[in-house]
Coordinates of C-alpha atoms in Angstrom, one line a residue:
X3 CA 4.5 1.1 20.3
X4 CA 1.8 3.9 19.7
X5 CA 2.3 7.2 18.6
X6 CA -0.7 9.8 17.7
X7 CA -0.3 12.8 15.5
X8 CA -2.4 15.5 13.7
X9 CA -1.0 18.0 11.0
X10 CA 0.7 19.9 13.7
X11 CA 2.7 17.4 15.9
X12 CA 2.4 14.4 17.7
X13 CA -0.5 14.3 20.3
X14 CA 0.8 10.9 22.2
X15 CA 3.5 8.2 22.7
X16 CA 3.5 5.4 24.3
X17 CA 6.6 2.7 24.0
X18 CA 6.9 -0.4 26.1
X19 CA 9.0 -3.6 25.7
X20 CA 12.1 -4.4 24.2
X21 CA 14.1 -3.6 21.3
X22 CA 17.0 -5.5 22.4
X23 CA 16.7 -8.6 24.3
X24 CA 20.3 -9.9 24.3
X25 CA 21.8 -6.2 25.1
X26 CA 18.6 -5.3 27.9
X27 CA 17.8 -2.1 25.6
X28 CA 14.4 -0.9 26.1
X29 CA 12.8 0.3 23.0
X30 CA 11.9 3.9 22.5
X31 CA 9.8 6.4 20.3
X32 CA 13.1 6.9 17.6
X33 CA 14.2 3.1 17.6
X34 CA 14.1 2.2 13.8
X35 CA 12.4 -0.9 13.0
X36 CA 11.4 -2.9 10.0
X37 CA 8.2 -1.4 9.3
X38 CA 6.9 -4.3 6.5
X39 CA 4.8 -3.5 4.1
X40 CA 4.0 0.2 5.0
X41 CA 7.2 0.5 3.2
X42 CA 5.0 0.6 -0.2
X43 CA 2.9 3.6 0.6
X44 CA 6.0 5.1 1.4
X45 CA 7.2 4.0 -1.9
X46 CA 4.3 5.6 -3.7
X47 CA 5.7 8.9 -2.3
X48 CA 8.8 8.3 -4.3
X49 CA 6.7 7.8 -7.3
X50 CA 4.7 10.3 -7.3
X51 CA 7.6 13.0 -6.8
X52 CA 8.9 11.4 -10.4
X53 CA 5.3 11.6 -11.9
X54 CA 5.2 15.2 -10.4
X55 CA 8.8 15.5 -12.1
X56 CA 7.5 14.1 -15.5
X57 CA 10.1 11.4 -15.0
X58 CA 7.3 8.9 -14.6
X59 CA 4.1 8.3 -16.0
X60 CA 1.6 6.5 -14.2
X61 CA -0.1 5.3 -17.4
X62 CA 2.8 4.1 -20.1
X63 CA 3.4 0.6 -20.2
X64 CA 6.7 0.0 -17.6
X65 CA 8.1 -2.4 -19.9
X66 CA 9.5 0.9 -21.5
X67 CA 11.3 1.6 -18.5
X68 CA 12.2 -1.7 -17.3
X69 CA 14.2 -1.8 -21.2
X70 CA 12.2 -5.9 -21.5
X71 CA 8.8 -6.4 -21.8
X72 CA 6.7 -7.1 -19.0
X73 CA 3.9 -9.1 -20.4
X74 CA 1.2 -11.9 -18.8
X75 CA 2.0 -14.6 -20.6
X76 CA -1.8 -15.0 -21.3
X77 CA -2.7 -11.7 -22.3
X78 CA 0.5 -10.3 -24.2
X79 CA -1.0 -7.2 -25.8
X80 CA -2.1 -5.8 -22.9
X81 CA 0.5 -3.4 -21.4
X82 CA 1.2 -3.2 -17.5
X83 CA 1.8 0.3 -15.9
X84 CA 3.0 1.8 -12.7
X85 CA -0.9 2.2 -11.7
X86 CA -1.6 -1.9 -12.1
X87 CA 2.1 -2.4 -10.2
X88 CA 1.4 0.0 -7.6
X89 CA -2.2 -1.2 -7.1
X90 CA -1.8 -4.8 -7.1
X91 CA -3.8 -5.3 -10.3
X92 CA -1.3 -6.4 -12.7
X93 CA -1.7 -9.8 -12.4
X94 CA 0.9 -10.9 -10.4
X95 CA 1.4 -13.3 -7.6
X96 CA 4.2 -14.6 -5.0
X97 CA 3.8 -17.8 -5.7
X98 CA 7.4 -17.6 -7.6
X99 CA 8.5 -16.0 -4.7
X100 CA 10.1 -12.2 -4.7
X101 CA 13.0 -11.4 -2.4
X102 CA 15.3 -14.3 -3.3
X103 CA 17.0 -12.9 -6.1
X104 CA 20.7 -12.9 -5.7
X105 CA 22.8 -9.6 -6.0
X106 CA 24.4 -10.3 -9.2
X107 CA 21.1 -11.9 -10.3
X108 CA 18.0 -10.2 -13.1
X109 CA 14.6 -9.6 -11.6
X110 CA 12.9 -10.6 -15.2
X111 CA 13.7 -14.6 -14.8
X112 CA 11.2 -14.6 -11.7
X113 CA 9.2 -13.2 -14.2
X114 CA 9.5 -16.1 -16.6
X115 CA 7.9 -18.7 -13.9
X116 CA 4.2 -19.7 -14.3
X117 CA 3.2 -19.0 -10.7
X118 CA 4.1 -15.2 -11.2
X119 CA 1.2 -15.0 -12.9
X120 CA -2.5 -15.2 -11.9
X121 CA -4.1 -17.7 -14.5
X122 CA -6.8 -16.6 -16.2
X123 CA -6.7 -12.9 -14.8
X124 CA -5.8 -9.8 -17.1
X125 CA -3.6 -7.0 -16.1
X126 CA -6.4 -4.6 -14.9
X127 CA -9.3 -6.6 -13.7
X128 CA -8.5 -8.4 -10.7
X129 CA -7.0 -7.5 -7.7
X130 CA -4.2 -10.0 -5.8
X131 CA -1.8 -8.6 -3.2
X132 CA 1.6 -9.9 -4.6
X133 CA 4.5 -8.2 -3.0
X134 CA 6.2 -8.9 -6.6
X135 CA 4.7 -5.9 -8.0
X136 CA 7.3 -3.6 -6.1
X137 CA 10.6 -5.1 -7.1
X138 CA 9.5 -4.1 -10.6
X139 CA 7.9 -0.5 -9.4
X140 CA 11.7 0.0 -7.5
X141 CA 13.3 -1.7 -11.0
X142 CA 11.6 1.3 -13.2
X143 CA 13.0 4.0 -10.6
X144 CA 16.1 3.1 -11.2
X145 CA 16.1 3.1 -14.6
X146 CA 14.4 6.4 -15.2
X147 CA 16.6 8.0 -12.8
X148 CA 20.3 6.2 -12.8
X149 CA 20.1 5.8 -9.3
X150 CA 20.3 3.4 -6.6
X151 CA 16.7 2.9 -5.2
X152 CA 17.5 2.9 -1.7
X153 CA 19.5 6.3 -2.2
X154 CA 16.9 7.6 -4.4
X155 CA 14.3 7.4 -1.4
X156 CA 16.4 9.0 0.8
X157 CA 17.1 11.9 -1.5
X158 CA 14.1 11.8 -2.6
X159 CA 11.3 11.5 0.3
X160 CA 13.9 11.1 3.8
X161 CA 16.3 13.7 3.9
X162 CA 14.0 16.3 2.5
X163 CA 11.9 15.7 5.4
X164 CA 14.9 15.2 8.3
X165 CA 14.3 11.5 8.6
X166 CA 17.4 9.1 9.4
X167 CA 15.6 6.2 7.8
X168 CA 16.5 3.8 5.1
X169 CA 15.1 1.1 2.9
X170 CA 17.8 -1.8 4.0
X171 CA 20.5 -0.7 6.0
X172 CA 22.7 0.4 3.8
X173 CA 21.9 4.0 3.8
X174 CA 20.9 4.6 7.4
X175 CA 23.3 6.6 9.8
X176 CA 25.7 4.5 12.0
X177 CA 23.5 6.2 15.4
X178 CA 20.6 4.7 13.4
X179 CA 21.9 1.8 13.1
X180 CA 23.0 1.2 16.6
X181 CA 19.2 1.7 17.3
X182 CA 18.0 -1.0 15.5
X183 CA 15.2 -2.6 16.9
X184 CA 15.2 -6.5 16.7
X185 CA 12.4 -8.7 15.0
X186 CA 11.7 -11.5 17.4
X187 CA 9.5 -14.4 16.7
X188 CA 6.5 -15.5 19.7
X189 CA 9.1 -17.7 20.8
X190 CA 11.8 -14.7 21.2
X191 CA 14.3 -15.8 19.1
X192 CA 15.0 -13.0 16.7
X193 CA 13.8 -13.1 13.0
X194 CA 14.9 -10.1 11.7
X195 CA 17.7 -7.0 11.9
X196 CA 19.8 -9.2 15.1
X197 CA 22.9 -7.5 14.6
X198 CA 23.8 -6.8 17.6
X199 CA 24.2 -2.9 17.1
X200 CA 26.3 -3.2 14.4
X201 CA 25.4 -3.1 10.2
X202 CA 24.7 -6.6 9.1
X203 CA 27.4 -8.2 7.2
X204 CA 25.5 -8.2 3.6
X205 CA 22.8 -5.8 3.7
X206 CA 21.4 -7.4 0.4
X207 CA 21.1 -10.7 -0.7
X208 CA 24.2 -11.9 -1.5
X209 CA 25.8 -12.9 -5.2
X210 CA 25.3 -16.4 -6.1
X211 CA 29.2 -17.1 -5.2
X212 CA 28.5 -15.7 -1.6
X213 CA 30.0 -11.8 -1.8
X214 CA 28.8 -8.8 -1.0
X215 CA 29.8 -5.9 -3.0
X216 CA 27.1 -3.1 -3.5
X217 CA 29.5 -1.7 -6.3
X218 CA 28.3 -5.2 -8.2
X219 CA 24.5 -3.5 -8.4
X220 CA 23.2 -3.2 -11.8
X221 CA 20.2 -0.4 -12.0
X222 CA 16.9 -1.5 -13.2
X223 CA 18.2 -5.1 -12.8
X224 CA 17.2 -6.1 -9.8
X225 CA 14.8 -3.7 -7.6
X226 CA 14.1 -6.4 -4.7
X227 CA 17.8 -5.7 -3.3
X228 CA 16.9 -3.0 -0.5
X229 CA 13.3 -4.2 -0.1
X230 CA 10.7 -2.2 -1.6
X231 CA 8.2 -3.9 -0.4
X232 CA 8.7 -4.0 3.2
X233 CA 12.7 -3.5 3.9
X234 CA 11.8 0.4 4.8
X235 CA 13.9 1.0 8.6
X236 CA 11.9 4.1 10.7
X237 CA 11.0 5.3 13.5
X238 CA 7.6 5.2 15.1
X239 CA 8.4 9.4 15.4
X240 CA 9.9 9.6 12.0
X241 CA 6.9 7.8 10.9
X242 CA 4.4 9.8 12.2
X243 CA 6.3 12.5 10.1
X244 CA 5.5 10.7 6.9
X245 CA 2.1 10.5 8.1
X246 CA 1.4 14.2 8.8
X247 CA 2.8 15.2 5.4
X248 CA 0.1 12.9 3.8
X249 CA -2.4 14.9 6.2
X250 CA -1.1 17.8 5.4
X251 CA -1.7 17.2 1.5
X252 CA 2.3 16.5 0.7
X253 CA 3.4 19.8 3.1
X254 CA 4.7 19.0 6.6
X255 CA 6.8 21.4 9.0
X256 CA 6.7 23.8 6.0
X257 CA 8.6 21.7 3.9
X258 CA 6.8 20.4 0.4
X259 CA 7.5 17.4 -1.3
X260 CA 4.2 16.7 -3.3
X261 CA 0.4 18.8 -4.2
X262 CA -2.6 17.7 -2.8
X263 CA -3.2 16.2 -6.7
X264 CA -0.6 13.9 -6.2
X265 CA -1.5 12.9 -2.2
X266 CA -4.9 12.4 -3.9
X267 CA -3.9 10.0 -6.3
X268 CA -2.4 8.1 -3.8
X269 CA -5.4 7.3 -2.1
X270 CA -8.0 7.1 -5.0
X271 CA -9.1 3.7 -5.0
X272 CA -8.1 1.6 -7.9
X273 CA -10.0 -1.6 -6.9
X274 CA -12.9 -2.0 -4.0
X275 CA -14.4 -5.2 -2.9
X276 CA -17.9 -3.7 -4.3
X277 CA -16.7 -3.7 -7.8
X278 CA -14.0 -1.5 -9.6
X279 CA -11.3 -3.1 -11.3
X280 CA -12.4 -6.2 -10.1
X281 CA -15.2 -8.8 -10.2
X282 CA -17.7 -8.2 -7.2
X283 CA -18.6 -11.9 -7.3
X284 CA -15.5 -13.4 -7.5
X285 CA -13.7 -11.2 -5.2
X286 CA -14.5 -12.9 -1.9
X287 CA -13.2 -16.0 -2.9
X288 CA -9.8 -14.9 -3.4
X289 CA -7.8 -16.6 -0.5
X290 CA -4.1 -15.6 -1.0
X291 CA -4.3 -11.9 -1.2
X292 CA -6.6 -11.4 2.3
X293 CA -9.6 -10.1 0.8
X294 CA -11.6 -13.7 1.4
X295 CA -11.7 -12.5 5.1
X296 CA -12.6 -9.2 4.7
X297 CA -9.0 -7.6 5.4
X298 CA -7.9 -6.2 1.8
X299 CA -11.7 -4.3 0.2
X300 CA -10.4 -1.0 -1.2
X301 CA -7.0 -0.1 -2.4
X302 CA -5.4 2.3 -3.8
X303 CA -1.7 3.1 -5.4
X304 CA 0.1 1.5 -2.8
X305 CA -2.8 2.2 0.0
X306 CA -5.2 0.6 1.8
X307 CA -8.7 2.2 2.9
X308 CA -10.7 0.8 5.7
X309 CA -14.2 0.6 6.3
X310 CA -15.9 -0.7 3.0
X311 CA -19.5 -0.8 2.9
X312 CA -19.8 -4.5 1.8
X313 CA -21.2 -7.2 3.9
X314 CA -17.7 -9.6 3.0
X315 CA -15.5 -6.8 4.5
X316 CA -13.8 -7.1 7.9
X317 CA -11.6 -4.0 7.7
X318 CA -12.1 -1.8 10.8
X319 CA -9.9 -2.5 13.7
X320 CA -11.0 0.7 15.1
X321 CA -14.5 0.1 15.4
X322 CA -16.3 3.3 15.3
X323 CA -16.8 3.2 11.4
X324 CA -14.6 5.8 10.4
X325 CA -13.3 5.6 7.0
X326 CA -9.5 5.6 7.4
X327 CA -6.4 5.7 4.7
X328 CA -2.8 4.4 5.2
X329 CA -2.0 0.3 5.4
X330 CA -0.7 -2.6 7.5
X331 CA 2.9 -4.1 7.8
X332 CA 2.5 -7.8 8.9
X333 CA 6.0 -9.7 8.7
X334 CA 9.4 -11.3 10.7
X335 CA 6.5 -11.6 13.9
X336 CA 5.7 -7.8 13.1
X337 CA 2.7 -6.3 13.1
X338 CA 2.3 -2.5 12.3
X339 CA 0.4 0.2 11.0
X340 CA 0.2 3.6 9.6
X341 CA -3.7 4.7 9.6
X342 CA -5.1 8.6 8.5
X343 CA -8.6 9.9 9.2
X344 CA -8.0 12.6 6.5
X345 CA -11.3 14.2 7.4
X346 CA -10.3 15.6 11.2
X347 CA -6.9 15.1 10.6
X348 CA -5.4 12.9 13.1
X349 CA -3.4 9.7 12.8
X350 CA -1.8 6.8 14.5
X351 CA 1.5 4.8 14.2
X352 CA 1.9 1.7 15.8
X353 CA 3.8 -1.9 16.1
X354 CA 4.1 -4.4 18.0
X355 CA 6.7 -7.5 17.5
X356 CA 7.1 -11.0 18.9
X357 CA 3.9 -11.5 17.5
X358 CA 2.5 -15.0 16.2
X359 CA -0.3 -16.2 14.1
X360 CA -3.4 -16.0 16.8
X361 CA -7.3 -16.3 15.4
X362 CA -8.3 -12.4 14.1
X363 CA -9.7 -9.7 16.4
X364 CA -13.0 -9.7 17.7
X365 CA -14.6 -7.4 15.4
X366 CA -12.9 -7.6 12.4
X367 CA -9.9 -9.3 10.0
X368 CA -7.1 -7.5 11.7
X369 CA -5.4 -9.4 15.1
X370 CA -6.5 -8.3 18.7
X371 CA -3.5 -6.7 19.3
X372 CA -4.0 -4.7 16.3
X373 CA -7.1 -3.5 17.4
X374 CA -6.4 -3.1 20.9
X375 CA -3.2 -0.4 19.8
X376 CA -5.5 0.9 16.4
X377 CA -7.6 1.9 20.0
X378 CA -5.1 2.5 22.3
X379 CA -5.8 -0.2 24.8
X380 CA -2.7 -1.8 24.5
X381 CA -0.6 0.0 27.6

């Protein structure tokens, strides 16, 4: 799947392959699919609305929000905002894992674990992907809004903007849901969203008895339900929407959901590889978070920017040295990615699935196939 847009429209498609397997159904432009982690820069959107709103405050320490403190263990006076969360600087980790939390579960205990925590690193000076940080971002949404979070980002960012998508599948349309494009593994058994046209039975993690009952959902308690961090269902075309409203400084089709401030914000860097929040010479030796092979140098609130100037970076699976904005989706044999030349204006969606774990491209720290569709020679 590629798809090409500039503030006006999209300028090309191009869909081949399928979404379906077991049913034969080819796989088209306005399939929704299970975009990964491009879900957080969606996210951000959501947040910055609230900051916009003065609901949220990028700055205050979330354990105000969260009603608990938030706190590494090793540096407990130093506060943790929505900017550390959002910008993977808060000194979290996956290594107590993320998504597992039951339905009638509490985010926090994950938070009591050793591995949540990067030893040795304060909140603020060292970056560390960690998906972890975005059950808590979705956790303070809820609380400072009494609502749902997958509901809040479809009132507050999707059906402003038309869009039939839907963090989980609990909120997407039933002709959305028939549409669902499956996740296969390289070996084409499905990984992800296999339900056969239908809703899946629990679309949450279910209660530590084995029920499903959304009504059960405590706000703030458990943000990781619908997937923050990488459960976000939309089309390659719906997409491309989101995309052109970032070009077109939060305005897109003439509707407005943010100021060029706030789309600004978004993709200030909050860390590069060369030495902003973090340390420059111990940077490249991180190995869980990407940056050790060049793929993760400069990053934002919830955004990745490509083409650092630093010898250890890796991160231009275009080629042609243009610095780019947006970020990568890598999960379930997925690989995706939503990438803005803010400068001329023009963008690119694209996916691919059925992927699995082959060397990097030639050129840089992405996969071949992601450079060949970030060029469009994938056909």
């Amino acid at each position: 799947m590629r798809v090409t847009f500039d503030r006006d429209g999209i300028t090309s498609s191009h869909a081949s392959g399928m979404a379906d397997l077991a049913s034969g159904r080819e796989v088209t432009v306005d399939d929704p699919t299970r975009m990964a982690s491009i879900s957080k820069l969606v996210l951000a959107i959501g947040v910055m609305r609230l900051v916009e709103a003065g609901t949220l405050d990028l700055d205050a320490d979330v354990s105000e929000s969260l009603g608990w403190q938030l706190r590494h263990p090793e540096f407990p006076d130093m506060p943790i905002s929505l900017r550390l969360l959002l910008s993977h600087t808060s000194g979290l980790t996956d290594d107590a894992g993320y998504w597992q939390v039951p339905l009638d579960g509490e985010l926090k205990g994950l938070l009591d674990e050793p591995g949540a925590w990067n030893a040795g690193r304060a909140p603020g000076s060292w970056f560390q992907y960690a998906n972890l940080n975005f059950p808590l971002v979705a956790s303070v949404m809820e609380r400072a809004t009494g609502e749902r979070f997958d509901l809040l980002m479809k009132r507050l960012v999707f059906e402003p903007l038309g869009i039939d998508a839907c963090y989980g599948w609990a909120s997407c349309s039933d002709e959305a849901v028939a549409r669902a494009v499956v996740q296969y593994r390289a070996d084409r058994t499905p990984s992800a969203d296999n339900n056969g046209g239908d809703r899946p039975q629990c679309p949450v993690n279910r209660t530590s008895d084995g029920s499903c009952d959304l009504g059960m959902v405590r706000l703030g308690a458990n943000g990781g339900l619908f997937g923050p961090q990488g459960g976000m269902r939309i089309s390659a075309r719906d997409l491309a929407t989101i995309g052109r409203l970032l070009l077109g400084g939060g305005t897109v089709d003439g509707v407005t959901l943010l100021t060029p401030d706030s789309v600004r914000e978004i993709f200030t860097p909050q860390w590069t590889m060369a030495g902003s929040t973090a340390s420059p010479q111990d940077a490249a030796a991180q190995s869980s978070d990407g940056s050790s092979d060049g793929f993760y140098c400069t990053y934002g609130l919830s955004s990745h920017t490509l083409v650092t100037p630093h010898e250890a970076c890796r991160d231009d699976p275009f080629g042609d040295g243009v610095r780019r904005v947006g970020h990568a989706g890598d999960a379930y044999g997925l690989l995706s990615g939503l990438w803005l030349d803010m400068e001329s204006g023009t963008g690119v969606v694209y996916y691919a699935t059925g992927m699995t774990e082959p060397p990097p491209g030639g050129h840089s720290a992405f996969r071949a196939i992601e450079e060949d569709l970030a060029r469009g020679e994938t056909q």
